[in-house]
XYZ file of C-alpha atoms in Angstrom:
695
model
C -0.040 -0.009 -0.028
C 1.419 3.355 -1.032
C 1.377 6.020 1.669
C 2.272 9.620 2.020
C 2.032 12.341 4.712
C 2.072 16.043 3.914
C 3.357 18.120 6.741
C 1.558 21.365 7.504
C 4.668 23.437 7.670
C 6.009 25.335 4.717
C 9.368 23.903 4.683
C 9.099 20.097 5.134
C 12.205 18.420 6.277
C 13.735 15.803 3.896
C 12.326 12.427 4.443
C 8.833 13.767 5.798
C 6.971 12.766 2.643
C 7.879 9.056 3.200
C 6.636 8.813 6.741
C 4.494 5.726 7.369
C 0.976 6.627 8.733
C -0.167 4.912 11.919
C -1.436 5.685 15.283
C -5.222 5.707 16.244
C -6.554 4.734 12.945
C -4.455 1.688 12.770
C -5.505 0.824 16.321
C -9.126 1.101 15.572
C -9.025 -0.690 12.038
C -11.344 1.724 10.248
C -12.898 0.042 7.290
C -14.247 2.100 4.255
C -17.075 1.088 2.194
C -18.772 2.928 -0.582
C -22.251 2.215 -1.973
C -23.956 3.539 -5.105
C -27.497 5.000 -5.325
C -28.666 1.300 -5.538
C -26.964 0.149 -2.346
C -24.361 -1.848 -4.289
C -20.871 -2.057 -3.031
C -18.271 -0.113 -5.215
C -15.406 0.113 -2.961
C -14.235 -2.337 -0.102
C -11.066 -1.403 1.652
C -8.535 -3.797 3.073
C -9.825 -2.914 6.616
C -13.160 -3.900 5.489
C -11.729 -7.290 4.486
C -10.304 -7.697 7.996
C -13.447 -6.355 9.741
C -16.199 -8.291 7.858
C -14.142 -11.267 6.688
C -15.007 -10.942 2.944
C -12.374 -10.278 0.333
C -13.230 -7.347 -2.074
C -13.677 -9.826 -5.081
C -16.569 -11.432 -3.256
C -18.498 -8.439 -2.325
C -17.975 -5.886 -5.209
C -21.412 -5.207 -7.015
C -23.251 -7.019 -4.443
C -26.091 -5.466 -2.244
C -24.376 -4.444 1.038
C -27.408 -4.608 3.140
C -28.598 -7.879 2.012
C -24.959 -9.257 2.525
C -24.324 -7.826 5.867
C -27.473 -6.983 7.778
C -29.852 -9.418 9.214
C -33.279 -9.367 7.775
C -35.014 -7.932 10.741
C -32.698 -4.879 10.578
C -32.598 -4.274 6.568
C -35.541 -2.147 6.386
C -34.252 0.395 8.911
C -30.498 0.372 7.390
C -31.928 0.666 3.830
C -33.816 3.846 4.923
C -30.552 5.326 6.505
C -28.552 4.690 3.391
C -31.363 6.245 1.247
C -31.234 9.397 3.345
C -27.687 9.766 3.042
C -27.661 9.245 -0.695
C -30.487 11.596 -1.062
C -28.391 14.187 0.793
C -30.541 14.428 4.028
C -27.522 14.469 6.084
C -24.739 11.943 7.543
C -25.780 9.094 9.554
C -24.041 7.528 12.648
C -24.865 4.766 15.094
C -24.227 1.232 16.075
C -25.773 -1.809 14.554
C -25.106 -5.554 14.355
C -23.350 -6.888 11.089
C -23.062 -10.318 10.039
C -19.560 -11.591 9.614
C -18.540 -14.051 6.980
C -18.076 -16.759 9.476
C -21.545 -16.361 10.640
C -21.018 -14.635 14.026
C -22.629 -11.187 14.528
C -20.507 -8.198 15.452
C -21.277 -4.714 16.584
C -19.900 -1.906 14.618
C -19.848 1.773 15.138
C -20.252 3.610 11.810
C -20.369 7.130 10.234
C -22.120 7.611 6.978
C -21.762 10.483 4.504
C -22.930 11.376 0.903
C -20.369 11.545 -1.950
C -20.839 12.713 -5.642
C -18.734 11.971 -8.555
C -17.909 14.363 -11.494
C -21.280 13.456 -13.166
C -23.323 14.189 -10.092
C -24.149 10.600 -9.373
C -24.519 10.182 -5.621
C -22.856 7.566 -3.335
C -22.856 6.736 0.333
C -19.397 6.552 2.135
C -19.455 4.339 5.286
C -16.609 4.378 7.966
C -16.957 1.295 10.346
C -15.032 0.028 13.301
C -15.375 -2.830 15.630
C -17.348 -1.397 18.721
C -15.344 -3.568 21.007
C -11.966 -2.110 19.696
C -13.500 1.527 20.029
C -14.409 0.919 23.574
C -11.044 -0.540 24.338
C -9.362 2.613 22.935
C -11.670 4.822 24.751
C -11.036 2.940 27.954
C -7.377 3.057 27.434
C -7.213 6.708 26.704
C -9.421 7.498 29.804
C -7.266 5.494 32.013
C -3.997 6.874 30.503
C -5.411 10.288 31.085
C -6.444 9.533 34.553
C -2.885 7.895 35.383
C -1.104 10.817 33.734
C -3.143 13.336 35.494
C -3.264 11.960 38.827
C 0.182 10.411 38.988
C 2.350 11.651 41.840
C 5.285 11.155 39.424
C 6.175 14.001 37.170
C 5.381 12.834 33.519
C 6.326 14.415 30.223
C 6.425 13.388 26.569
C 8.934 14.933 24.212
C 8.665 14.764 20.358
C 11.307 13.925 17.776
C 12.739 17.435 18.260
C 12.855 16.831 21.889
C 10.404 19.487 22.704
C 7.668 19.117 25.307
C 4.165 17.942 23.969
C 2.654 16.832 27.271
C 3.358 17.557 30.847
C 1.255 16.434 33.737
C 0.256 18.367 36.832
C 2.688 16.609 39.120
C 5.578 17.601 36.839
C 4.271 21.352 37.107
C 4.446 21.060 41.050
C 7.970 19.404 40.833
C 9.663 21.961 38.689
C 7.424 24.904 39.563
C 6.496 25.683 35.927
C 2.988 25.604 34.363
C 2.446 23.351 31.419
C 2.332 26.451 28.995
C 5.829 27.098 29.928
C 6.979 23.704 28.831
C 5.121 22.946 25.725
C 6.935 23.462 22.451
C 10.199 23.961 24.282
C 13.309 21.952 24.870
C 14.644 21.101 28.281
C 17.324 23.848 28.001
C 14.574 26.465 27.255
C 12.165 25.406 29.893
C 13.903 24.131 32.800
C 16.470 25.850 35.018
C 19.025 23.271 35.509
C 22.929 23.420 35.244
C 22.596 19.808 33.906
C 20.413 20.635 30.890
C 23.078 19.956 28.204
C 23.791 16.530 29.575
C 20.086 15.759 29.990
C 19.349 16.764 26.365
C 22.433 14.493 25.265
C 20.698 11.670 27.207
C 17.349 12.266 25.675
C 18.983 12.337 22.197
C 20.635 8.912 22.970
C 17.430 7.391 24.246
C 15.605 8.463 21.136
C 18.113 7.103 18.892
C 19.042 3.890 20.629
C 15.937 2.868 22.596
C 18.039 2.107 25.599
C 16.277 3.749 28.634
C 17.971 5.880 31.326
C 17.126 5.003 34.773
C 17.141 7.125 37.954
C 19.520 9.793 36.777
C 20.243 12.610 39.426
C 19.545 16.041 38.049
C 19.981 19.451 39.789
C 17.424 22.209 39.355
C 15.829 25.235 40.406
C 12.052 25.136 41.263
C 9.685 27.914 41.120
C 10.113 31.696 41.137
C 12.061 31.477 44.457
C 14.778 29.681 42.894
C 14.786 26.696 45.409
C 17.511 24.430 44.785
C 16.198 20.820 44.202
C 17.442 17.409 43.023
C 15.373 15.199 40.787
C 15.531 11.587 39.648
C 14.918 11.417 35.932
C 14.050 8.162 33.978
C 13.768 8.333 30.256
C 12.060 5.848 27.996
C 11.460 5.824 24.144
C 7.854 5.960 23.114
C 6.853 3.308 20.445
C 3.569 2.158 18.932
C 2.974 -1.541 18.773
C 4.015 -1.355 15.150
C 7.544 -0.090 16.603
C 6.908 3.427 15.239
C 8.881 5.910 17.305
C 6.720 8.509 18.838
C 9.263 10.340 21.043
C 10.632 10.098 24.536
C 8.755 9.817 27.898
C 10.343 11.271 30.942
C 9.331 10.210 34.673
C 10.355 12.739 37.406
C 10.456 12.466 41.103
C 11.680 14.886 43.472
C 14.503 13.275 45.614
C 15.791 16.369 47.400
C 15.165 15.167 50.995
C 16.829 11.762 50.190
C 19.707 13.506 48.432
C 20.312 15.745 51.503
C 19.860 12.818 53.884
C 22.578 10.935 51.802
C 24.716 13.949 51.618
C 24.466 14.308 55.489
C 25.372 10.709 55.845
C 28.181 10.872 53.748
C 29.578 13.959 55.374
C 29.026 12.123 58.671
C 31.057 9.129 57.398
C 33.639 11.499 56.086
C 33.669 13.304 59.423
C 34.335 9.900 61.257
C 37.020 8.805 58.776
C 38.910 12.173 59.222
C 38.515 11.978 62.881
C 39.794 8.307 62.807
C 42.719 9.446 60.548
C 43.625 12.270 63.058
C 43.807 9.628 65.789
C 46.250 7.525 63.596
C 48.289 10.341 61.940
C 48.428 13.303 64.336
C 50.736 13.213 67.390
C 52.633 10.154 66.439
C 55.725 11.498 68.122
C 56.513 14.243 70.727
C 58.039 16.547 68.259
C 56.156 19.704 68.258
C 56.899 20.659 64.638
C 56.115 17.312 63.296
C 52.968 17.252 65.143
C 51.977 20.521 63.458
C 52.842 19.321 60.060
C 50.774 16.067 60.582
C 47.691 18.254 61.286
C 48.240 20.353 58.152
C 48.793 17.276 56.040
C 45.531 15.955 57.440
C 43.347 18.845 56.423
C 44.748 19.725 53.190
C 43.485 19.065 50.492
C 40.397 17.023 51.610
C 39.084 19.852 53.985
C 40.832 22.971 53.079
C 42.949 24.426 50.237
C 45.355 26.259 52.392
C 46.066 25.504 56.257
C 48.406 27.093 58.827
C 48.975 25.766 62.376
C 49.807 28.785 64.310
C 50.753 28.544 68.051
C 51.018 31.434 70.501
C 54.577 32.440 71.168
C 53.802 32.469 74.938
C 53.115 28.754 75.054
C 56.761 28.048 73.889
C 58.406 30.008 76.541
C 55.990 29.365 79.489
C 53.757 26.502 80.645
C 50.832 28.467 82.021
C 47.795 29.997 80.574
C 48.254 32.821 77.892
C 46.737 36.434 77.866
C 42.985 36.726 76.996
C 42.997 40.182 75.387
C 45.063 42.441 73.255
C 47.328 41.707 70.336
C 48.974 38.349 69.894
C 52.208 36.976 68.734
C 51.921 33.600 66.852
C 54.603 31.333 65.420
C 53.516 29.427 62.351
C 54.690 25.668 63.012
C 53.296 24.464 59.671
C 51.808 25.922 56.431
C 50.426 23.727 53.598
C 48.494 24.442 50.408
C 47.023 22.060 48.048
C 48.591 23.551 45.013
C 51.000 26.732 44.256
C 49.018 29.791 45.211
C 49.727 33.421 46.406
C 48.139 32.392 49.488
C 51.331 30.626 50.570
C 53.246 33.818 50.328
C 50.896 35.534 52.492
C 51.254 33.022 55.162
C 53.747 33.802 57.897
C 57.166 32.164 57.547
C 57.406 28.912 59.381
C 59.267 29.072 62.650
C 59.228 33.029 62.830
C 56.980 35.096 65.245
C 54.320 37.379 63.825
C 52.399 40.106 65.560
C 48.566 40.410 64.975
C 46.510 43.158 66.345
C 43.458 42.449 68.554
C 41.219 43.047 65.610
C 42.575 40.258 63.500
C 40.278 37.262 63.239
C 43.204 34.842 64.142
C 43.676 36.892 67.364
C 40.018 37.024 68.134
C 39.828 33.198 67.815
C 42.762 32.844 70.205
C 41.670 35.369 72.751
C 38.085 34.107 72.962
C 38.748 30.479 72.515
C 35.867 30.223 69.987
C 35.750 29.380 66.196
C 35.622 32.258 63.648
C 33.655 31.397 60.494
C 33.501 33.680 57.502
C 31.325 31.847 54.992
C 31.717 34.324 52.233
C 34.838 36.441 52.355
C 34.613 40.013 51.114
C 37.324 42.473 50.309
C 36.390 44.062 53.685
C 37.203 40.923 55.419
C 40.541 40.233 53.947
C 42.698 42.822 55.981
C 41.233 41.268 59.226
C 42.351 37.760 58.016
C 45.723 38.730 56.657
C 48.689 40.105 58.573
C 48.634 43.307 56.504
C 47.565 45.082 53.332
C 50.226 43.322 51.254
C 49.193 39.863 52.236
C 45.590 40.920 52.035
C 46.208 41.583 48.314
C 47.842 38.149 47.928
C 44.799 36.418 49.508
C 42.615 38.492 46.938
C 44.647 37.251 44.006
C 44.561 33.656 45.464
C 40.736 33.862 45.193
C 40.116 33.151 48.893
C 36.280 32.937 49.287
C 35.684 31.292 52.674
C 37.808 31.353 56.060
C 37.613 29.383 59.152
C 39.539 29.613 62.320
C 39.347 27.151 65.302
C 41.285 27.259 68.437
C 43.893 24.681 69.541
C 42.823 24.313 73.076
C 43.964 21.596 75.503
C 43.573 21.206 79.184
C 41.828 24.702 79.447
C 44.638 26.542 77.598
C 44.377 28.019 74.187
C 47.646 27.122 72.516
C 47.083 28.619 69.052
C 44.908 28.466 66.024
C 44.163 26.077 63.132
C 43.632 28.535 60.252
C 41.741 27.265 57.143
C 40.884 28.854 53.903
C 39.222 27.588 50.633
C 39.695 29.087 47.039
C 39.393 26.445 44.275
C 37.173 24.412 46.497
C 33.859 26.143 45.543
C 31.937 25.108 48.719
C 32.112 27.646 51.554
C 32.652 26.534 55.085
C 29.431 25.831 57.076
C 28.661 24.876 60.643
C 29.173 21.108 60.055
C 32.673 22.183 59.112
C 33.100 24.295 62.201
C 32.230 21.037 64.217
C 34.542 18.880 62.364
C 37.525 21.330 62.441
C 36.857 21.748 66.177
C 37.012 18.275 66.826
C 40.299 17.860 64.605
C 41.771 20.791 66.464
C 40.944 19.630 70.021
C 42.593 16.151 69.194
C 45.652 17.829 67.771
C 45.901 20.334 70.520
C 46.265 17.430 73.026
C 49.207 16.264 70.893
C 50.550 19.773 70.504
C 50.315 20.195 74.415
C 52.141 16.967 75.096
C 54.802 17.797 72.746
C 55.241 21.405 74.199
C 55.425 20.016 77.696
C 57.934 17.432 76.484
C 59.916 20.417 74.960
C 59.989 22.301 78.191
C 61.019 19.113 80.154
C 63.681 18.382 77.710
C 64.844 21.987 77.757
C 64.996 21.808 81.536
C 66.828 18.394 81.415
C 69.173 19.853 78.870
C 70.018 22.809 81.132
C 70.610 20.406 84.031
C 72.622 17.870 81.960
C 74.709 20.660 80.442
C 75.292 22.129 84.099
C 76.457 18.573 85.252
C 78.724 17.636 82.293
C 82.158 19.096 82.003
C 82.399 22.558 80.514
C 85.880 22.114 79.101
C 88.864 19.717 78.838
C 90.364 19.469 82.283
C 94.258 19.800 82.683
C 95.356 16.270 83.292
C 98.796 14.930 84.091
C 100.253 13.029 81.009
C 96.985 12.842 79.292
C 95.089 14.604 76.631
C 91.234 14.149 76.246
C 88.496 15.259 73.732
C 84.845 14.450 74.278
C 81.313 14.747 72.648
C 77.808 14.572 73.791
C 75.180 14.190 71.192
C 71.430 13.800 71.992
C 68.950 11.498 70.236
C 67.963 14.419 67.885
C 68.538 17.915 67.308
C 65.332 19.030 68.901
C 65.400 17.030 72.070
C 68.802 17.111 73.900
C 67.967 15.070 76.836
C 69.175 11.720 78.213
C 71.249 9.964 80.875
C 74.526 9.592 79.265
C 77.549 11.236 80.844
C 81.311 11.327 80.849
C 84.133 12.599 83.070
C 87.816 12.974 83.208
C 88.741 13.400 86.772
C 92.176 14.410 87.926
C 93.345 12.551 91.021
C 95.479 13.833 93.915
C 98.210 11.290 93.270
C 98.772 12.684 89.610
C 96.617 9.796 88.062
C 93.380 10.370 86.066
C 90.098 8.587 86.329
C 88.094 8.332 83.025
C 84.383 7.541 83.508
C 81.593 6.915 80.837
C 78.139 5.999 81.781
C 74.536 5.514 80.584
C 71.502 5.861 82.867
C 68.516 3.859 81.669
C 65.819 6.244 80.596
C 65.570 9.700 79.333
C 64.195 13.192 80.386
C 64.819 15.094 83.328
C 64.698 12.202 85.739
C 67.413 10.528 83.729
C 69.435 13.738 83.698
C 68.929 14.249 87.534
C 70.041 10.546 88.182
C 73.056 10.941 86.059
C 74.142 13.872 87.870
C 74.026 11.968 91.049
C 76.022 9.047 89.722
C 78.460 11.482 88.353
C 78.895 13.226 91.699
C 79.385 9.844 93.412
C 81.774 8.622 90.860
C 84.002 11.796 91.304
C 84.029 11.429 95.030
C 84.833 7.778 94.992
C 87.562 8.144 92.468
C 89.166 10.798 94.473
C 89.643 8.375 97.277
C 92.173 6.394 95.146
C 89.765 3.346 94.982
C 90.256 0.766 92.269
C 87.904 0.935 89.329
C 86.074 -2.251 90.347
C 85.595 -0.850 93.821
C 84.168 2.408 92.630
C 81.739 0.489 90.554
C 80.793 -1.633 93.593
C 80.036 1.568 95.583
C 78.085 2.924 92.715
C 76.013 -0.370 92.518
C 75.033 0.264 96.128
C 74.284 3.938 95.406
C 71.748 2.883 92.615
C 69.616 1.311 95.386
C 69.174 4.590 97.050
C 68.188 6.289 93.649
C 64.799 4.800 93.371
C 66.228 1.674 91.905
C 67.896 3.594 89.109
C 69.926 1.413 86.748
C 72.934 2.312 84.615
C 75.857 0.864 82.658
C 79.341 2.345 83.417
C 82.993 1.807 82.495
C 85.730 3.303 84.855
C 89.429 3.558 83.948
C 92.346 4.917 86.041
C 95.430 6.075 83.965
C 98.754 5.952 85.718
C 101.341 8.126 83.911
C 104.150 6.830 86.055
C 103.808 3.154 85.288
C 102.450 3.870 81.750
C 99.433 1.554 82.526
C 95.589 1.759 82.695
C 93.261 -0.179 85.028
C 89.654 -0.701 83.707
C 86.486 -2.095 85.158
C 83.242 -2.567 83.397
C 79.516 -2.687 84.567
C 77.415 -3.838 81.616
C 78.818 -1.303 79.226
C 80.058 -1.615 75.641
C 83.857 -2.554 75.470
C 86.458 0.270 75.310
C 88.679 0.432 72.292
C 92.559 0.528 72.942
C 94.424 1.914 70.131
C 98.219 1.188 70.912
C 100.624 3.332 69.003
C 101.500 1.639 65.687
C 99.116 -1.228 66.364
C 95.808 -2.410 65.342
C 92.935 -1.152 67.390
C 91.329 -3.751 69.567
C 88.125 -4.009 71.800
C 89.255 -4.623 75.389
C 88.114 -8.102 76.498
C 87.026 -7.103 79.948
C 84.719 -9.002 82.320
C 81.495 -7.312 81.328
C 79.790 -7.203 84.697
C 76.195 -6.465 85.431
C 74.632 -2.931 85.188
C 74.766 -0.705 88.253
C 71.630 -1.402 90.208
C 71.313 -5.105 89.700
C 73.124 -5.675 92.899
C 75.235 -8.335 94.289
C 77.315 -8.889 91.226
C 81.185 -8.367 91.688
C 83.164 -6.325 89.254
C 86.796 -7.079 88.172
C 89.697 -4.627 87.375
C 92.019 -5.569 84.558
C 95.237 -3.671 83.740
C 96.451 -2.859 80.288
C 99.761 -1.138 79.035
C 99.023 2.432 78.024
C 102.188 3.965 76.756
C 102.817 7.371 74.966
C 100.686 7.806 71.893
C 98.243 5.267 72.947
C 94.478 6.130 72.666
C 91.651 4.874 74.830
C 87.972 5.103 73.343
C 85.149 5.294 75.785
C 81.614 5.430 74.521
C 77.896 4.857 75.224
C 75.707 2.204 73.222
C 74.185 5.033 71.359
C 77.256 5.166 69.132
C 77.332 1.459 68.002
C 73.874 0.257 68.535
C 71.166 0.625 65.797
C 67.914 -1.196 64.976
C 68.847 -2.525 61.625
C 72.444 -3.725 62.094
C 74.115 -6.410 64.310
C 76.141 -5.006 67.113
C 79.331 -7.036 66.090
C 79.205 -5.280 62.817
C 78.949 -2.007 64.410
C 81.800 -2.507 66.697
C 83.910 -3.755 63.691
C 83.060 -0.527 61.836
C 84.183 1.424 65.009
C 87.722 -0.206 65.026
C 88.101 0.177 61.241
C 87.639 3.805 61.663
C 90.244 3.995 64.336
C 92.646 2.082 62.269
C 94.473 4.866 60.626
C 97.479 7.200 61.314
C 97.028 9.465 64.421
C 95.061 12.645 64.093
C 94.039 15.241 66.537
C 91.588 13.947 69.042
C 88.893 16.460 68.178
C 88.962 15.200 64.494
C 88.751 11.678 65.552
C 85.564 12.495 67.695
C 84.135 14.250 64.696
C 85.077 11.317 62.408
C 83.336 8.657 64.647
C 79.957 10.768 65.147
C 79.817 11.475 61.460
C 80.361 7.977 60.226
C 78.454 6.151 62.921
C 75.481 8.417 63.896
C 72.316 8.934 61.734
C 69.811 11.778 61.576
C 67.214 9.547 63.062
C 69.195 7.868 65.861
C 66.926 7.364 68.782
C 69.619 7.313 71.571
C 72.069 9.707 73.106
C 75.667 9.151 72.611
C 78.643 10.183 74.980
C 82.284 9.795 73.486
C 85.533 10.260 75.347
C 88.992 9.670 73.848
C 92.171 9.915 76.017
C 95.744 9.950 74.522
C 98.894 9.389 76.674
C 101.451 12.219 75.995
C 105.052 11.654 75.197
C 106.245 13.473 78.220
C 104.858 13.115 81.715
C 103.684 16.107 83.511
C 104.188 17.487 87.035
C 104.181 15.201 89.923
C 106.351 12.425 88.096
C 109.024 11.094 90.355
């Protein structure tokens, strides 16, 4: 069957003339029959063949009424046809028709008069199965009710992706009346930043037939511009004959669910960040490292730029800080997620910076309360920055949101965690204030622990430096050099000590010891051991006897324990007597010979009690060196002690050089930046000539 459709527009698109007809007429199966003025069939359409069961060849020229109508209805039907042919108006109704197979069917008909070029009248009858008509009416009614009363927003878009149908629910959802939809595209009708992506999806559904399910689309509803989130599903519309009609869209408002999910996600993120803070912040008692750990935690996940600023007062005094007036801060850590002028605006790490009372960071520190600036204006920048120049840098960096939270621990504000956002478009909000506050509170405890540790370490260092020798003593026939090196540059505390003690008889006592533990208690205990050792050595006691008395002394020092090696050099006999209490063995470097570890009776550490000590004598002539040291020089976590002792003797196996140079050589070769123990080193060398007091 040939077919053509003629578009109403003046400029039909290519291919429109070849469109296949279809739709409602196909569903109804409308049959066309033409009768002449004698009631004979002169045209019988294919749909008539389907509806009545007779092929055209069997019916053309036959009386239609006699063929199709039962005898009891023929008079009525003949009269109806006669009126139509006579031009008395069209006729319509429902009457039973006899099918070829003998059954009776009810058809709905419409009759009208036709006339050919000669003026001869004809009757055109259009008929459909009444059951099909009622089915279509029912489906249309149900569809209309479902669309009109559905809580889902429903829309139909044509081949050009323009709205052709919108139900009331969609009008409520997006806040636009149907008239503002019809004939428009999504981009033209709906206020959504996702319009381009949504139109792309509509085109793909129209082309491929693959539906899109539950796609989240952001939008603005109604005249108030309320931000909403919609779930949109798209389906291609097709007739039973697979003719494409357009695209249907089903829309639901999921703003509440979206917000709830976002809130839950933020809660999970908050818990994750807090858990990470417990693991990653405060891993050591190093104040600077703790501050860097906090900055690393919040950038870039939480802020684009972060600074950890502590009040200068807390670094110099343990008590509470001032609560009013300007403040002096010291930046311990500054971090940015990317290169930005805001880094240049930050205070240099490690240097003090004074902020006036009107500055927001000062306000946060003095009040102990968070300061939130959701949307930073040009007027806010001078109160955030340290000055006009740095405010200009923050302006260039695009800082749009600011948050400062106090670092408070044990009732004392230690400083401020300073946070800024630039590339992150979302401003800080109250949830961020809570999260930042929790992070700051946890970090503040670690910072407080670190600063107390620093105070104690500084006190221990002061005590230790007071107790250790302040310069090489004048010794009879002996030159000495020594070094003390703490576990790290920032924590100069420990229980290691050394001493070179001139004795009344012209001899010299050499002592190196290591109190177990660290901090101010270890330093104080070390001082007591050192004082006792000097007193005992001055009595002229043998090294083993000195150690026995020190062992008993340990019981009076809260059961303190220490290792110690004691040697007494006799310049008159050219010998040295040595005793050991659990200490690493000294190295004897005889002039012109290979260095060797002294094979001493090791003995037990001081404080064990009840263990005897032995004195051994070695020749110690002019040019000989005796190297005494604590375990921090040779013990590491990743090398065997024998390997380290061999390395020590190898370093000493070289031509004689100044003792100071030898000390530097040993420390430089055997110590690492991350060593976790103190070291005391004492090197003594017998001089070629004897000093005063020799016989």
